[in-house]
C-alpha cells in the first residue's frame, strides 16, 4: 500500500513538472508568446495607429509589441519567442520547410502595400530618377559624390534594395546604414548632398520629434525604364500611383500568425484586414489590401 502511494506521489510530481515545463514553453518572460507581436520597425507609424484603435475597441486587445529589424523579427520566431510577425514578406521555401518539420503552418494575410521612397534635401536639384539609375547607384556603377543612406542593415528595406539591385552587400563607400527611418529623414534634412531611402508611411503625418525634418526634405519621382510595362513617365508615390502600378518601388505588408489557434493574433489579423483596419491604412497614405466601401444615402425630395 505504501509502495502504491509512493508511485502515485511520484506520478503526480512528474505531471506537475511536465505541466510547468509546458507552460514555460508557451511563455517568454512570463508573457504568453502568442500575445507578443514582433513588428518590422519600418512600419511603426501605421501599426501604432492600428494597435491604438484595436486596443480601444477590444477590452483584451493589448498585445506586447516588439519593434525590430526584419531579420531580428524572423530570428525571434525561430527561437520560439513569438508567434505573430508583421513584416514585408512571406516565409521563404527554406523557412517553410523548417516550420513544417515542427508542424507549424502560418496563416498569412496581406493588409497593405507600402512605397519605398527616395528623398532628398529641399535644397537639392534632384527631383527625378530612373530604376536603372537606382540599380547603378546601389551597385557603385555610377560616378556620384552623394551619400546614400537607409535604415538598419538588418531591415526589410535593405533586403528589398539588395533584391532590387542584385547586390548582396551594399558596401560601397558612399552607402551608409543608420539606425532607423527617423535618422534617415533627419540626416537628409541636414545634408543637401544626401539621398535617403525610407518607407512612405514615415513621411505622412509624422510625429512631432521629426516633423520639422520631414518639412526639409522632398520626394523624388521614379521612372520604370527597365520592365516592358513601364510607361516612360516619372511617378511619385501615392495611393493612386500604387493602385495603378505606376510607381515602381512597392512592397507588400503581411501579418503572419503562427499560433495555430484563435486568440489575440487572429483577432488583430481580422481587425487589420477588416473595414476599420483598412480605413486606418487608407487614411495613413498607404494602399489598403482592400479599398473600404463608401455608403451614399440618396434622399429624394418630392415637390408638393
PDB file of C-alpha atoms in Angstrom:
ATOM      1  CA  UNK A   1       0.000   0.000   0.000  1.00  0.00           C
ATOM      2  CA  UNK A   2       2.809   2.389   0.941  1.00  0.00           C
ATOM      3  CA  UNK A   3       4.598   1.416  -2.311  1.00  0.00           C
ATOM      4  CA  UNK A   4       1.496   2.209  -4.371  1.00  0.00           C
ATOM      5  CA  UNK A   5       1.054   5.571  -2.689  1.00  0.00           C
ATOM      6  CA  UNK A   6       4.685   6.351  -3.370  1.00  0.00           C
ATOM      7  CA  UNK A   7       4.202   5.557  -7.088  1.00  0.00           C
ATOM      8  CA  UNK A   8       1.100   7.761  -7.209  1.00  0.00           C
ATOM      9  CA  UNK A   9       3.004  10.557  -5.498  1.00  0.00           C
ATOM     10  CA  UNK A  10       5.850  10.340  -7.978  1.00  0.00           C
ATOM     11  CA  UNK A  11       3.390  10.407 -10.898  1.00  0.00           C
ATOM     12  CA  UNK A  12       1.696  13.497  -9.503  1.00  0.00           C
ATOM     13  CA  UNK A  13       5.051  15.280  -9.152  1.00  0.00           C
ATOM     14  CA  UNK A  14       6.074  14.315 -12.693  1.00  0.00           C
ATOM     15  CA  UNK A  15       2.775  15.534 -14.125  1.00  0.00           C
ATOM     16  CA  UNK A  16       3.174  18.810 -12.256  1.00  0.00           C
ATOM     17  CA  UNK A  17       6.693  19.234 -13.598  1.00  0.00           C
ATOM     18  CA  UNK A  18       5.593  18.431 -17.138  1.00  0.00           C
ATOM     19  CA  UNK A  19       2.765  20.911 -16.828  1.00  0.00           C
ATOM     20  CA  UNK A  20       5.184  23.522 -15.563  1.00  0.00           C
ATOM     21  CA  UNK A  21       7.571  22.892 -18.457  1.00  0.00           C
ATOM     22  CA  UNK A  22       4.711  23.019 -20.946  1.00  0.00           C
ATOM     23  CA  UNK A  23       3.541  26.329 -19.513  1.00  0.00           C
ATOM     24  CA  UNK A  24       7.064  27.673 -19.511  1.00  0.00           C
ATOM     25  CA  UNK A  25       7.464  26.699 -23.180  1.00  0.00           C
ATOM     26  CA  UNK A  26       4.422  28.775 -24.028  1.00  0.00           C
ATOM     27  CA  UNK A  27       5.684  31.893 -22.291  1.00  0.00           C
ATOM     28  CA  UNK A  28       8.570  34.315 -22.703  1.00  0.00           C
ATOM     29  CA  UNK A  29       9.457  36.320 -19.616  1.00  0.00           C
ATOM     30  CA  UNK A  30       6.182  35.240 -18.071  1.00  0.00           C
ATOM     31  CA  UNK A  31       4.209  36.547 -21.076  1.00  0.00           C
ATOM     32  CA  UNK A  32       2.230  34.219 -23.340  1.00  0.00           C
ATOM     33  CA  UNK A  33       4.242  34.220 -26.559  1.00  0.00           C
ATOM     34  CA  UNK A  34       1.020  34.136 -28.597  1.00  0.00           C
ATOM     35  CA  UNK A  35       0.260  37.651 -27.308  1.00  0.00           C
ATOM     36  CA  UNK A  36       3.679  39.029 -28.315  1.00  0.00           C
ATOM     37  CA  UNK A  37       3.758  40.695 -31.732  1.00  0.00           C
ATOM     38  CA  UNK A  38       7.093  41.427 -33.358  1.00  0.00           C
ATOM     39  CA  UNK A  39       6.845  44.160 -35.978  1.00  0.00           C
ATOM     40  CA  UNK A  40       9.339  45.363 -38.580  1.00  0.00           C
ATOM     41  CA  UNK A  41      10.231  48.791 -37.205  1.00  0.00           C
ATOM     42  CA  UNK A  42       9.795  50.235 -40.716  1.00  0.00           C
ATOM     43  CA  UNK A  43       6.034  50.045 -40.167  1.00  0.00           C
ATOM     44  CA  UNK A  44       5.859  51.506 -36.680  1.00  0.00           C
ATOM     45  CA  UNK A  45       3.726  54.571 -37.605  1.00  0.00           C
ATOM     46  CA  UNK A  46       0.907  52.576 -39.211  1.00  0.00           C
ATOM     47  CA  UNK A  47       0.987  49.619 -36.787  1.00  0.00           C
ATOM     48  CA  UNK A  48       0.905  52.003 -33.819  1.00  0.00           C
ATOM     49  CA  UNK A  49      -2.300  53.533 -35.205  1.00  0.00           C
ATOM     50  CA  UNK A  50      -3.874  50.132 -35.793  1.00  0.00           C
ATOM     51  CA  UNK A  51      -2.986  48.902 -32.302  1.00  0.00           C
ATOM     52  CA  UNK A  52      -4.315  52.061 -30.669  1.00  0.00           C
ATOM     53  CA  UNK A  53      -7.776  51.671 -32.212  1.00  0.00           C
ATOM     54  CA  UNK A  54      -7.740  47.901 -31.728  1.00  0.00           C
ATOM     55  CA  UNK A  55      -6.983  48.317 -28.017  1.00  0.00           C
ATOM     56  CA  UNK A  56      -9.734  50.903 -27.640  1.00  0.00           C
ATOM     57  CA  UNK A  57     -12.336  48.633 -29.224  1.00  0.00           C
ATOM     58  CA  UNK A  58     -11.341  45.324 -27.639  1.00  0.00           C
ATOM     59  CA  UNK A  59     -11.047  45.022 -23.879  1.00  0.00           C
ATOM     60  CA  UNK A  60      -8.287  42.410 -24.041  1.00  0.00           C
ATOM     61  CA  UNK A  61      -6.709  43.787 -27.219  1.00  0.00           C
ATOM     62  CA  UNK A  62      -3.362  44.808 -25.747  1.00  0.00           C
ATOM     63  CA  UNK A  63      -0.541  42.623 -27.084  1.00  0.00           C
ATOM     64  CA  UNK A  64       3.057  43.174 -26.121  1.00  0.00           C
ATOM     65  CA  UNK A  65       4.728  44.687 -29.194  1.00  0.00           C
ATOM     66  CA  UNK A  66       8.397  44.389 -30.080  1.00  0.00           C
ATOM     67  CA  UNK A  67       9.714  46.605 -32.900  1.00  0.00           C
ATOM     68  CA  UNK A  68      12.779  45.135 -34.542  1.00  0.00           C
ATOM     69  CA  UNK A  69      14.554  44.891 -37.917  1.00  0.00           C
ATOM     70  CA  UNK A  70      13.098  42.200 -40.173  1.00  0.00           C
ATOM     71  CA  UNK A  71      15.977  39.747 -39.701  1.00  0.00           C
ATOM     72  CA  UNK A  72      15.703  40.023 -35.920  1.00  0.00           C
ATOM     73  CA  UNK A  73      11.932  39.556 -36.107  1.00  0.00           C
ATOM     74  CA  UNK A  74      12.283  36.293 -38.032  1.00  0.00           C
ATOM     75  CA  UNK A  75      15.008  35.104 -35.657  1.00  0.00           C
ATOM     76  CA  UNK A  76      12.630  35.650 -32.724  1.00  0.00           C
ATOM     77  CA  UNK A  77      10.121  33.370 -34.428  1.00  0.00           C
ATOM     78  CA  UNK A  78      12.650  30.585 -34.924  1.00  0.00           C
ATOM     79  CA  UNK A  79      13.957  30.961 -31.384  1.00  0.00           C
ATOM     80  CA  UNK A  80      10.389  30.162 -30.292  1.00  0.00           C
ATOM     81  CA  UNK A  81       9.924  33.561 -28.639  1.00  0.00           C
ATOM     82  CA  UNK A  82       6.983  34.896 -30.684  1.00  0.00           C
ATOM     83  CA  UNK A  83       4.086  33.593 -32.727  1.00  0.00           C
ATOM     84  CA  UNK A  84       2.931  36.706 -34.628  1.00  0.00           C
ATOM     85  CA  UNK A  85       5.060  38.619 -37.158  1.00  0.00           C
ATOM     86  CA  UNK A  86       4.282  41.795 -39.097  1.00  0.00           C
ATOM     87  CA  UNK A  87       6.871  42.109 -41.846  1.00  0.00           C
ATOM     88  CA  UNK A  88       7.209  42.895 -45.570  1.00  0.00           C
ATOM     89  CA  UNK A  89       7.492  39.348 -46.840  1.00  0.00           C
ATOM     90  CA  UNK A  90       6.187  35.821 -46.529  1.00  0.00           C
ATOM     91  CA  UNK A  91       8.283  32.913 -45.336  1.00  0.00           C
ATOM     92  CA  UNK A  92      10.663  31.541 -47.968  1.00  0.00           C
ATOM     93  CA  UNK A  93      10.832  27.857 -49.003  1.00  0.00           C
ATOM     94  CA  UNK A  94      13.610  27.009 -46.545  1.00  0.00           C
ATOM     95  CA  UNK A  95      11.801  28.671 -43.647  1.00  0.00           C
ATOM     96  CA  UNK A  96       8.511  26.968 -44.501  1.00  0.00           C
ATOM     97  CA  UNK A  97      10.298  23.628 -44.582  1.00  0.00           C
ATOM     98  CA  UNK A  98      11.765  24.233 -41.116  1.00  0.00           C
ATOM     99  CA  UNK A  99       8.341  25.255 -39.793  1.00  0.00           C
ATOM    100  CA  UNK A 100       6.664  22.229 -41.374  1.00  0.00           C
ATOM    101  CA  UNK A 101       9.109  19.953 -39.526  1.00  0.00           C
ATOM    102  CA  UNK A 102       7.620  21.389 -36.314  1.00  0.00           C
ATOM    103  CA  UNK A 103       4.057  21.072 -37.646  1.00  0.00           C
ATOM    104  CA  UNK A 104       3.740  24.857 -37.755  1.00  0.00           C
ATOM    105  CA  UNK A 105       1.835  26.374 -40.643  1.00  0.00           C
ATOM    106  CA  UNK A 106       1.408  30.152 -40.811  1.00  0.00           C
ATOM    107  CA  UNK A 107      -1.810  31.949 -41.623  1.00  0.00           C
ATOM    108  CA  UNK A 108      -0.710  34.824 -43.853  1.00  0.00           C
ATOM    109  CA  UNK A 109      -2.701  37.984 -44.544  1.00  0.00           C
ATOM    110  CA  UNK A 110      -1.577  40.897 -46.690  1.00  0.00           C
ATOM    111  CA  UNK A 111      -3.038  44.086 -45.257  1.00  0.00           C
ATOM    112  CA  UNK A 112      -1.342  46.955 -47.126  1.00  0.00           C
ATOM    113  CA  UNK A 113       1.076  47.994 -49.855  1.00  0.00           C
ATOM    114  CA  UNK A 114       3.874  50.394 -48.969  1.00  0.00           C
ATOM    115  CA  UNK A 115       6.031  52.546 -51.246  1.00  0.00           C
ATOM    116  CA  UNK A 116       9.804  52.522 -50.927  1.00  0.00           C
ATOM    117  CA  UNK A 117      10.572  56.219 -51.162  1.00  0.00           C
ATOM    118  CA  UNK A 118      13.645  58.211 -52.173  1.00  0.00           C
ATOM    119  CA  UNK A 119      14.061  61.589 -50.502  1.00  0.00           C
ATOM    120  CA  UNK A 120      16.491  64.479 -50.940  1.00  0.00           C
ATOM    121  CA  UNK A 121      17.106  67.754 -49.169  1.00  0.00           C
ATOM    122  CA  UNK A 122      14.883  70.676 -50.168  1.00  0.00           C
ATOM    123  CA  UNK A 123      17.998  72.456 -51.456  1.00  0.00           C
ATOM    124  CA  UNK A 124      18.789  69.623 -53.872  1.00  0.00           C
ATOM    125  CA  UNK A 125      18.106  69.962 -57.589  1.00  0.00           C
ATOM    126  CA  UNK A 126      17.377  66.246 -57.889  1.00  0.00           C
ATOM    127  CA  UNK A 127      13.679  65.617 -58.454  1.00  0.00           C
ATOM    128  CA  UNK A 128      13.639  62.536 -60.703  1.00  0.00           C
ATOM    129  CA  UNK A 129      15.481  59.232 -61.066  1.00  0.00           C
ATOM    130  CA  UNK A 130      15.080  56.041 -63.118  1.00  0.00           C
ATOM    131  CA  UNK A 131      15.096  52.442 -61.890  1.00  0.00           C
ATOM    132  CA  UNK A 132      18.266  51.708 -63.839  1.00  0.00           C
ATOM    133  CA  UNK A 133      19.964  54.702 -62.207  1.00  0.00           C
ATOM    134  CA  UNK A 134      18.911  53.433 -58.759  1.00  0.00           C
ATOM    135  CA  UNK A 135      20.386  49.997 -59.500  1.00  0.00           C
ATOM    136  CA  UNK A 136      23.640  51.517 -60.748  1.00  0.00           C
ATOM    137  CA  UNK A 137      23.778  53.748 -57.690  1.00  0.00           C
ATOM    138  CA  UNK A 138      23.337  50.796 -55.314  1.00  0.00           C
ATOM    139  CA  UNK A 139      25.957  48.765 -57.177  1.00  0.00           C
ATOM    140  CA  UNK A 140      28.515  51.564 -57.272  1.00  0.00           C
ATOM    141  CA  UNK A 141      28.398  51.693 -61.085  1.00  0.00           C
ATOM    142  CA  UNK A 142      27.841  55.408 -61.367  1.00  0.00           C
ATOM    143  CA  UNK A 143      30.009  58.385 -60.529  1.00  0.00           C
ATOM    144  CA  UNK A 144      28.361  60.280 -57.728  1.00  0.00           C
ATOM    145  CA  UNK A 145      29.531  62.235 -54.733  1.00  0.00           C
ATOM    146  CA  UNK A 146      26.182  61.832 -52.977  1.00  0.00           C
ATOM    147  CA  UNK A 147      25.765  59.900 -49.744  1.00  0.00           C
ATOM    148  CA  UNK A 148      23.095  57.203 -49.927  1.00  0.00           C
ATOM    149  CA  UNK A 149      21.540  56.426 -46.550  1.00  0.00           C
ATOM    150  CA  UNK A 150      18.968  53.928 -45.365  1.00  0.00           C
ATOM    151  CA  UNK A 151      17.848  52.369 -42.097  1.00  0.00           C
ATOM    152  CA  UNK A 152      19.169  49.374 -40.148  1.00  0.00           C
ATOM    153  CA  UNK A 153      21.246  46.891 -42.204  1.00  0.00           C
ATOM    154  CA  UNK A 154      19.022  44.046 -40.945  1.00  0.00           C
ATOM    155  CA  UNK A 155      15.789  45.703 -42.052  1.00  0.00           C
ATOM    156  CA  UNK A 156      13.296  44.548 -44.646  1.00  0.00           C
ATOM    157  CA  UNK A 157      14.006  47.729 -46.596  1.00  0.00           C
ATOM    158  CA  UNK A 158      17.658  46.780 -47.020  1.00  0.00           C
ATOM    159  CA  UNK A 159      16.638  43.259 -48.096  1.00  0.00           C
ATOM    160  CA  UNK A 160      14.364  44.874 -50.689  1.00  0.00           C
ATOM    161  CA  UNK A 161      17.204  47.064 -52.010  1.00  0.00           C
ATOM    162  CA  UNK A 162      19.550  44.078 -52.222  1.00  0.00           C
ATOM    163  CA  UNK A 163      16.982  42.131 -54.229  1.00  0.00           C
ATOM    164  CA  UNK A 164      16.315  45.137 -56.471  1.00  0.00           C
ATOM    165  CA  UNK A 165      19.994  45.745 -57.192  1.00  0.00           C
ATOM    166  CA  UNK A 166      21.198  42.131 -57.177  1.00  0.00           C
ATOM    167  CA  UNK A 167      23.901  43.259 -54.760  1.00  0.00           C
ATOM    168  CA  UNK A 168      24.165  41.159 -51.593  1.00  0.00           C
ATOM    169  CA  UNK A 169      26.470  43.541 -49.740  1.00  0.00           C
ATOM    170  CA  UNK A 170      25.723  47.219 -50.457  1.00  0.00           C
ATOM    171  CA  UNK A 171      29.163  48.099 -49.141  1.00  0.00           C
ATOM    172  CA  UNK A 172      30.120  50.906 -51.492  1.00  0.00           C
ATOM    173  CA  UNK A 173      31.988  53.710 -49.738  1.00  0.00           C
ATOM    174  CA  UNK A 174      29.191  56.255 -50.192  1.00  0.00           C
ATOM    175  CA  UNK A 175      26.393  53.944 -48.922  1.00  0.00           C
ATOM    176  CA  UNK A 176      25.605  54.113 -45.219  1.00  0.00           C
ATOM    177  CA  UNK A 177      23.161  52.370 -42.933  1.00  0.00           C
ATOM    178  CA  UNK A 178      21.857  54.294 -39.944  1.00  0.00           C
ATOM    179  CA  UNK A 179      19.628  53.004 -37.149  1.00  0.00           C
ATOM    180  CA  UNK A 180      16.094  53.945 -38.158  1.00  0.00           C
ATOM    181  CA  UNK A 181      13.870  55.669 -40.706  1.00  0.00           C
ATOM    182  CA  UNK A 182      13.747  58.745 -38.460  1.00  0.00           C
ATOM    183  CA  UNK A 183      17.525  59.028 -38.583  1.00  0.00           C
ATOM    184  CA  UNK A 184      17.448  58.752 -42.377  1.00  0.00           C
ATOM    185  CA  UNK A 185      14.958  61.613 -42.661  1.00  0.00           C
ATOM    186  CA  UNK A 186      16.861  63.777 -40.182  1.00  0.00           C
ATOM    187  CA  UNK A 187      20.184  63.090 -41.926  1.00  0.00           C
ATOM    188  CA  UNK A 188      18.836  64.074 -45.351  1.00  0.00           C
ATOM    189  CA  UNK A 189      17.203  67.200 -43.879  1.00  0.00           C
ATOM    190  CA  UNK A 190      20.644  68.321 -42.672  1.00  0.00           C
ATOM    191  CA  UNK A 191      22.772  67.236 -45.663  1.00  0.00           C
ATOM    192  CA  UNK A 192      21.979  68.693 -49.117  1.00  0.00           C
ATOM    193  CA  UNK A 193      24.248  66.117 -50.744  1.00  0.00           C
ATOM    194  CA  UNK A 194      22.392  63.047 -49.457  1.00  0.00           C
ATOM    195  CA  UNK A 195      19.798  60.661 -50.863  1.00  0.00           C
ATOM    196  CA  UNK A 196      17.684  58.814 -48.331  1.00  0.00           C
ATOM    197  CA  UNK A 197      15.630  55.666 -48.841  1.00  0.00           C
ATOM    198  CA  UNK A 198      12.724  55.152 -46.446  1.00  0.00           C
ATOM    199  CA  UNK A 199       9.202  53.819 -46.075  1.00  0.00           C
ATOM    200  CA  UNK A 200       6.407  56.106 -47.283  1.00  0.00           C
ATOM    201  CA  UNK A 201       4.438  55.887 -44.020  1.00  0.00           C
ATOM    202  CA  UNK A 202       7.187  57.819 -42.199  1.00  0.00           C
ATOM    203  CA  UNK A 203       6.583  60.878 -44.383  1.00  0.00           C
ATOM    204  CA  UNK A 204       2.826  61.144 -43.961  1.00  0.00           C
ATOM    205  CA  UNK A 205       1.579  62.732 -40.721  1.00  0.00           C
ATOM    206  CA  UNK A 206       4.963  62.497 -38.903  1.00  0.00           C
ATOM    207  CA  UNK A 207       5.351  62.666 -35.127  1.00  0.00           C
ATOM    208  CA  UNK A 208       6.479  65.936 -33.554  1.00  0.00           C
ATOM    209  CA  UNK A 209      10.024  64.787 -32.848  1.00  0.00           C
ATOM    210  CA  UNK A 210      10.897  64.647 -36.567  1.00  0.00           C
ATOM    211  CA  UNK A 211       8.108  66.631 -38.287  1.00  0.00           C
ATOM    212  CA  UNK A 212      10.484  69.567 -38.902  1.00  0.00           C
ATOM    213  CA  UNK A 213      12.898  67.234 -40.668  1.00  0.00           C
ATOM    214  CA  UNK A 214      10.127  65.966 -42.973  1.00  0.00           C
ATOM    215  CA  UNK A 215       9.397  69.562 -43.992  1.00  0.00           C
ATOM    216  CA  UNK A 216      13.021  69.944 -45.064  1.00  0.00           C
ATOM    217  CA  UNK A 217      13.055  67.009 -47.493  1.00  0.00           C
ATOM    218  CA  UNK A 218      11.263  66.278 -50.759  1.00  0.00           C
ATOM    219  CA  UNK A 219      10.263  63.069 -52.522  1.00  0.00           C
ATOM    220  CA  UNK A 220      11.979  62.032 -55.748  1.00  0.00           C
ATOM    221  CA  UNK A 221       9.796  60.805 -58.644  1.00  0.00           C
ATOM    222  CA  UNK A 222      10.795  57.457 -60.182  1.00  0.00           C
ATOM    223  CA  UNK A 223      10.504  56.134 -63.754  1.00  0.00           C
ATOM    224  CA  UNK A 224      10.425  52.428 -64.612  1.00  0.00           C
ATOM    225  CA  UNK A 225      12.800  52.226 -67.567  1.00  0.00           C
ATOM    226  CA  UNK A 226      13.514  48.534 -67.096  1.00  0.00           C
ATOM    227  CA  UNK A 227      10.310  46.497 -67.385  1.00  0.00           C
ATOM    228  CA  UNK A 228       8.242  46.115 -70.555  1.00  0.00           C
ATOM    229  CA  UNK A 229       5.219  47.569 -68.748  1.00  0.00           C
ATOM    230  CA  UNK A 230       6.997  50.824 -67.916  1.00  0.00           C
ATOM    231  CA  UNK A 231       5.032  53.868 -69.057  1.00  0.00           C
ATOM    232  CA  UNK A 232       8.058  56.052 -69.677  1.00  0.00           C
ATOM    233  CA  UNK A 233       6.836  58.590 -67.121  1.00  0.00           C
ATOM    234  CA  UNK A 234       8.058  59.631 -63.692  1.00  0.00           C
ATOM    235  CA  UNK A 235       5.728  58.994 -60.761  1.00  0.00           C
ATOM    236  CA  UNK A 236       5.736  59.991 -57.111  1.00  0.00           C
ATOM    237  CA  UNK A 237       4.370  57.541 -54.536  1.00  0.00           C
ATOM    238  CA  UNK A 238       0.681  57.908 -53.726  1.00  0.00           C
ATOM    239  CA  UNK A 239      -2.294  55.648 -53.208  1.00  0.00           C
ATOM    240  CA  UNK A 240      -3.324  56.236 -56.813  1.00  0.00           C
ATOM    241  CA  UNK A 241       0.073  55.512 -58.384  1.00  0.00           C
ATOM    242  CA  UNK A 242       0.491  52.414 -56.198  1.00  0.00           C
ATOM    243  CA  UNK A 243      -3.001  51.118 -57.047  1.00  0.00           C
ATOM    244  CA  UNK A 244      -2.447  51.710 -60.772  1.00  0.00           C
ATOM    245  CA  UNK A 245       1.012  50.078 -60.523  1.00  0.00           C
ATOM    246  CA  UNK A 246       2.626  53.217 -61.892  1.00  0.00           C
ATOM    247  CA  UNK A 247       5.044  53.810 -59.032  1.00  0.00           C
ATOM    248  CA  UNK A 248       7.620  51.006 -59.398  1.00  0.00           C
ATOM    249  CA  UNK A 249       9.040  50.682 -55.871  1.00  0.00           C
ATOM    250  CA  UNK A 250       6.406  48.935 -53.751  1.00  0.00           C
ATOM    251  CA  UNK A 251       6.311  46.160 -51.159  1.00  0.00           C
ATOM    252  CA  UNK A 252       3.530  44.153 -49.548  1.00  0.00           C
ATOM    253  CA  UNK A 253       2.936  44.232 -45.792  1.00  0.00           C
ATOM    254  CA  UNK A 254       1.872  40.990 -44.122  1.00  0.00           C
ATOM    255  CA  UNK A 255       0.711  39.744 -40.755  1.00  0.00           C
ATOM    256  CA  UNK A 256       1.842  36.155 -40.232  1.00  0.00           C
ATOM    257  CA  UNK A 257       0.164  34.164 -37.488  1.00  0.00           C
ATOM    258  CA  UNK A 258       1.865  31.016 -36.199  1.00  0.00           C
ATOM    259  CA  UNK A 259      -0.287  30.425 -33.115  1.00  0.00           C
ATOM    260  CA  UNK A 260      -2.451  27.762 -34.743  1.00  0.00           C
ATOM    261  CA  UNK A 261      -5.436  28.807 -32.657  1.00  0.00           C
ATOM    262  CA  UNK A 262      -7.966  31.544 -32.131  1.00  0.00           C
ATOM    263  CA  UNK A 263      -6.579  34.303 -29.970  1.00  0.00           C
ATOM    264  CA  UNK A 264      -5.171  37.802 -29.998  1.00  0.00           C
ATOM    265  CA  UNK A 265      -3.127  37.235 -33.151  1.00  0.00           C
ATOM    266  CA  UNK A 266      -6.152  36.025 -35.108  1.00  0.00           C
ATOM    267  CA  UNK A 267      -8.309  38.837 -33.738  1.00  0.00           C
ATOM    268  CA  UNK A 268      -5.808  41.522 -34.744  1.00  0.00           C
ATOM    269  CA  UNK A 269      -5.353  39.985 -38.205  1.00  0.00           C
ATOM    270  CA  UNK A 270      -9.134  40.054 -38.683  1.00  0.00           C
ATOM    271  CA  UNK A 271      -9.282  43.644 -37.440  1.00  0.00           C
ATOM    272  CA  UNK A 272      -6.471  44.982 -39.616  1.00  0.00           C
ATOM    273  CA  UNK A 273      -7.908  43.235 -42.688  1.00  0.00           C
ATOM    274  CA  UNK A 274     -11.450  44.361 -41.872  1.00  0.00           C
ATOM    275  CA  UNK A 275     -13.259  47.582 -42.684  1.00  0.00           C
ATOM    276  CA  UNK A 276     -11.955  49.617 -39.716  1.00  0.00           C
ATOM    277  CA  UNK A 277      -8.374  48.449 -40.072  1.00  0.00           C
ATOM    278  CA  UNK A 278      -8.349  49.101 -43.808  1.00  0.00           C
ATOM    279  CA  UNK A 279      -9.765  52.599 -43.296  1.00  0.00           C
ATOM    280  CA  UNK A 280      -6.825  53.354 -40.988  1.00  0.00           C
ATOM    281  CA  UNK A 281      -4.459  52.197 -43.765  1.00  0.00           C
ATOM    282  CA  UNK A 282      -6.310  54.378 -46.261  1.00  0.00           C
ATOM    283  CA  UNK A 283      -6.009  57.429 -44.004  1.00  0.00           C
ATOM    284  CA  UNK A 284      -2.286  56.791 -43.462  1.00  0.00           C
ATOM    285  CA  UNK A 285      -1.479  57.269 -47.141  1.00  0.00           C
ATOM    286  CA  UNK A 286      -0.582  53.615 -47.810  1.00  0.00           C
ATOM    287  CA  UNK A 287      -2.722  51.468 -50.086  1.00  0.00           C
ATOM    288  CA  UNK A 288      -5.086  49.097 -48.236  1.00  0.00           C
ATOM    289  CA  UNK A 289      -5.242  45.496 -49.378  1.00  0.00           C
ATOM    290  CA  UNK A 290      -8.953  46.071 -49.955  1.00  0.00           C
ATOM    291  CA  UNK A 291     -10.389  49.530 -50.513  1.00  0.00           C
ATOM    292  CA  UNK A 292     -13.160  50.132 -47.951  1.00  0.00           C
ATOM    293  CA  UNK A 293     -16.560  50.774 -49.486  1.00  0.00           C
ATOM    294  CA  UNK A 294     -18.418  54.063 -49.208  1.00  0.00           C
ATOM    295  CA  UNK A 295     -22.066  54.256 -48.342  1.00  0.00           C
ATOM    296  CA  UNK A 296     -24.006  57.029 -50.069  1.00  0.00           C
ATOM    297  CA  UNK A 297     -27.514  57.884 -48.947  1.00  0.00           C
ATOM    298  CA  UNK A 298     -29.670  59.391 -51.671  1.00  0.00           C
ATOM    299  CA  UNK A 299     -32.622  61.333 -50.370  1.00  0.00           C
ATOM    300  CA  UNK A 300     -35.222  62.361 -52.890  1.00  0.00           C
ATOM    301  CA  UNK A 301     -37.439  65.313 -52.239  1.00  0.00           C
ATOM    302  CA  UNK A 302     -40.928  65.156 -53.683  1.00  0.00           C
ATOM    303  CA  UNK A 303     -42.339  68.501 -54.576  1.00  0.00           C
ATOM    304  CA  UNK A 304     -45.783  69.096 -53.147  1.00  0.00           C
TER     305      UNK A 304
END
